[in-house]
PDB file of C-alpha atoms in Angstrom:
ATOM      1  CA  MET A   1     -12.279  41.963  16.045  1.00  0.00           C
ATOM      2  CA  PRO A   2     -15.437  39.987  15.219  1.00  0.00           C
ATOM      3  CA  THR A   3     -15.647  36.377  16.255  1.00  0.00           C
ATOM      4  CA  ARG A   4     -16.957  33.572  14.138  1.00  0.00           C
ATOM      5  CA  PRO A   5     -20.346  32.243  15.205  1.00  0.00           C
ATOM      6  CA  PRO A   6     -20.332  28.717  16.632  1.00  0.00           C
ATOM      7  CA  LEU A   7     -20.802  25.879  14.147  1.00  0.00           C
ATOM      8  CA  PHE A   8     -23.514  23.312  14.500  1.00  0.00           C
ATOM      9  CA  ARG A   9     -22.038  19.830  14.422  1.00  0.00           C
ATOM     10  CA  PRO A  10     -24.310  16.836  14.887  1.00  0.00           C
ATOM     11  CA  SER A  11     -23.145  14.234  17.392  1.00  0.00           C
ATOM     12  CA  GLN A  12     -22.090  11.843  14.583  1.00  0.00           C
ATOM     13  CA  TYR A  13     -19.871  14.530  13.011  1.00  0.00           C
ATOM     14  CA  LYS A  14     -16.312  13.380  12.357  1.00  0.00           C
ATOM     15  CA  GLY A  15     -13.505  15.845  11.907  1.00  0.00           C
ATOM     16  CA  LYS A  16     -11.028  15.676   9.039  1.00  0.00           C
ATOM     17  CA  GLN A  17      -8.401  13.887  11.135  1.00  0.00           C
ATOM     18  CA  GLN A  18     -10.858  11.170  12.145  1.00  0.00           C
ATOM     19  CA  ARG A  19     -12.080  10.741   8.548  1.00  0.00           C
ATOM     20  CA  ASP A  20      -8.478  10.526   7.321  1.00  0.00           C
ATOM     21  CA  ARG A  21      -7.605   7.881   9.938  1.00  0.00           C
ATOM     22  CA  GLU A  22     -10.646   5.800   8.971  1.00  0.00           C
ATOM     23  CA  HIS A  23      -9.851   6.150   5.259  1.00  0.00           C
ATOM     24  CA  ASP A  24      -6.252   5.016   5.806  1.00  0.00           C
ATOM     25  CA  ALA A  25      -7.399   2.053   7.913  1.00  0.00           C
ATOM     26  CA  LYS A  26      -9.831   0.962   5.163  1.00  0.00           C
ATOM     27  CA  ARG A  27      -7.060   1.182   2.549  1.00  0.00           C
ATOM     28  CA  ARG A  28      -4.750  -0.944   4.706  1.00  0.00           C
ATOM     29  CA  GLU A  29      -7.517  -3.520   5.174  1.00  0.00           C
ATOM     30  CA  ALA A  30      -8.503  -3.615   1.499  1.00  0.00           C
ATOM     31  CA  LYS A  31      -4.938  -3.881   0.164  1.00  0.00           C
ATOM     32  CA  PRO A  32      -2.565  -5.158   2.851  1.00  0.00           C
ATOM     33  CA  TRP A  33       0.206  -5.569   0.265  1.00  0.00           C
ATOM     34  CA  ARG A  34       0.657  -1.782   0.174  1.00  0.00           C
ATOM     35  CA  ALA A  35       2.963  -2.284   3.176  1.00  0.00           C
ATOM     36  CA  TRP A  36       5.255  -4.425   1.003  1.00  0.00           C
ATOM     37  CA  TYR A  37       6.646  -1.248  -0.584  1.00  0.00           C
ATOM     38  CA  LYS A  38       8.394  -0.477   2.724  1.00  0.00           C
ATOM     39  CA  ARG A  39      10.135  -3.863   2.971  1.00  0.00           C
ATOM     40  CA  PRO A  40      13.897  -4.095   2.404  1.00  0.00           C
ATOM     41  CA  ALA A  41      13.350  -6.773  -0.279  1.00  0.00           C
ATOM     42  CA  TRP A  42      11.290  -4.320  -2.355  1.00  0.00           C
ATOM     43  CA  GLN A  43      13.742  -1.475  -1.773  1.00  0.00           C
ATOM     44  CA  ALA A  44      16.573  -3.713  -3.049  1.00  0.00           C
ATOM     45  CA  ALA A  45      14.515  -4.854  -6.068  1.00  0.00           C
ATOM     46  CA  ARG A  46      13.635  -1.241  -6.861  1.00  0.00           C
ATOM     47  CA  GLU A  47      17.264  -0.144  -6.664  1.00  0.00           C
ATOM     48  CA  ALA A  48      18.343  -3.092  -8.849  1.00  0.00           C
ATOM     49  CA  GLN A  49      15.736  -2.107 -11.467  1.00  0.00           C
ATOM     50  CA  PHE A  50      17.039   1.472 -11.563  1.00  0.00           C
ATOM     51  CA  ASN A  51      20.591   0.130 -11.939  1.00  0.00           C
ATOM     52  CA  ARG A  52      19.486  -2.089 -14.868  1.00  0.00           C
ATOM     53  CA  GLN A  53      17.366   0.602 -16.531  1.00  0.00           C
ATOM     54  CA  PRO A  54      17.879   4.156 -15.213  1.00  0.00           C
ATOM     55  CA  LEU A  55      15.771   5.738 -17.979  1.00  0.00           C
ATOM     56  CA  CYS A  56      12.001   5.738 -18.429  1.00  0.00           C
ATOM     57  CA  GLU A  57      11.159   2.892 -20.804  1.00  0.00           C
ATOM     58  CA  ARG A  58       8.078   4.668 -22.124  1.00  0.00           C
ATOM     59  CA  CYS A  59       9.978   7.887 -22.836  1.00  0.00           C
ATOM     60  CA  LEU A  60      12.632   5.845 -24.663  1.00  0.00           C
ATOM     61  CA  ALA A  61       9.890   4.374 -26.859  1.00  0.00           C
ATOM     62  CA  GLU A  62       8.856   7.965 -27.682  1.00  0.00           C
ATOM     63  CA  GLY A  63      12.460   8.935 -28.484  1.00  0.00           C
ATOM     64  CA  ARG A  64      13.072  10.985 -25.316  1.00  0.00           C
ATOM     65  CA  LEU A  65      15.626  10.528 -22.534  1.00  0.00           C
ATOM     66  CA  GLU A  66      14.084  11.003 -19.088  1.00  0.00           C
ATOM     67  CA  PRO A  67      15.300   9.529 -15.797  1.00  0.00           C
ATOM     68  CA  ALA A  68      13.112   6.846 -14.257  1.00  0.00           C
ATOM     69  CA  THR A  69      11.744   7.634 -10.802  1.00  0.00           C
ATOM     70  CA  VAL A  70       9.091   4.910 -10.406  1.00  0.00           C
ATOM     71  CA  VAL A  71       9.265   1.132 -10.754  1.00  0.00           C
ATOM     72  CA  ASN A  72       5.988  -0.065 -12.211  1.00  0.00           C
ATOM     73  CA  HIS A  73       4.649  -3.612 -12.236  1.00  0.00           C
ATOM     74  CA  ARG A  74       3.945  -4.558 -15.856  1.00  0.00           C
ATOM     75  CA  LYS A  75       1.276  -7.006 -14.699  1.00  0.00           C
ATOM     76  CA  PRO A  76      -0.582  -5.961 -11.511  1.00  0.00           C
ATOM     77  CA  HIS A  77       0.360  -8.338  -8.690  1.00  0.00           C
ATOM     78  CA  HIS A  78      -2.840  -8.032  -6.565  1.00  0.00           C
ATOM     79  CA  GLY A  79      -1.127  -9.513  -3.523  1.00  0.00           C
ATOM     80  CA  ASP A  80       0.970 -12.195  -5.252  1.00  0.00           C
ATOM     81  CA  TRP A  81       4.417 -11.826  -3.630  1.00  0.00           C
ATOM     82  CA  SER A  82       6.283 -13.725  -6.365  1.00  0.00           C
ATOM     83  CA  LEU A  83       4.797 -11.439  -9.036  1.00  0.00           C
ATOM     84  CA  PHE A  84       5.432  -8.401  -6.830  1.00  0.00           C
ATOM     85  CA  ILE A  85       9.153  -9.121  -6.472  1.00  0.00           C
ATOM     86  CA  ASP A  86       9.805 -10.673  -9.945  1.00  0.00           C
ATOM     87  CA  PRO A  87      12.337  -8.483 -11.845  1.00  0.00           C
ATOM     88  CA  ALA A  88      10.809  -9.523 -15.189  1.00  0.00           C
ATOM     89  CA  ASN A  89       7.587  -7.834 -14.059  1.00  0.00           C
ATOM     90  CA  HIS A  90       9.284  -4.494 -13.307  1.00  0.00           C
ATOM     91  CA  GLU A  91       9.344  -1.500 -15.632  1.00  0.00           C
ATOM     92  CA  SER A  92      11.289   1.731 -15.057  1.00  0.00           C
ATOM     93  CA  THR A  93       9.101   4.773 -15.677  1.00  0.00           C
ATOM     94  CA  CYS A  94       9.078   8.478 -14.987  1.00  0.00           C
ATOM     95  CA  LYS A  95       6.453   9.806 -12.602  1.00  0.00           C
ATOM     96  CA  PRO A  96       4.365  11.535 -15.322  1.00  0.00           C
ATOM     97  CA  HIS A  97       4.055   8.306 -17.331  1.00  0.00           C
ATOM     98  CA  HIS A  98       3.221   6.283 -14.231  1.00  0.00           C
ATOM     99  CA  ASP A  99       0.678   8.725 -12.844  1.00  0.00           C
ATOM    100  CA  ARG A 100      -1.000   9.534 -16.138  1.00  0.00           C
ATOM    101  CA  ASP A 101      -0.751   6.729 -18.681  1.00  0.00           C
ATOM    102  CA  ILE A 102      -0.218   3.625 -16.576  1.00  0.00           C
ATOM    103  CA  GLN A 103      -2.859   4.510 -13.981  1.00  0.00           C
ATOM    104  CA  ARG A 104      -5.331   5.227 -16.789  1.00  0.00           C
ATOM    105  CA  GLU A 105      -4.599   1.796 -18.308  1.00  0.00           C
ATOM    106  CA  GLU A 106      -5.110   0.074 -14.957  1.00  0.00           C
ATOM    107  CA  ARG A 107      -8.436   1.830 -14.359  1.00  0.00           C
ATOM    108  CA  ARG A 108      -9.549   0.763 -17.838  1.00  0.00           C
ATOM    109  CA  GLY A 109      -8.563  -2.806 -17.066  1.00  0.00           C
ATOM    110  CA  ALA A 110      -5.745  -3.023 -19.593  1.00  0.00           C
ATOM    111  CA  GLY A 111      -3.002  -3.374 -16.961  1.00  0.00           C
TER     112      GLY A 111
END
């Protein structure tokens, strides 16, 4: 069985694992509030939102009934805890609406 020839890797070469670790560390530094999603207070707020509105609000507006799987912040909180946890700022959405429409709005600056 033939063997693969050795690869040339310069001394500054970083493997995928190292690049992934550095990328994750930069994300944690840039947006430390991402860890808030693991807190019990957020988990309780998320569950309460699904109990109040178990269906996707955007699908309802389109006349469809789809279960909500994501709690979206109507107004981006950008590290403001009171806005992050405020039930009036929460919107029940399905994953397709969140990942497609809402993310597009936020990138455009409308969110």
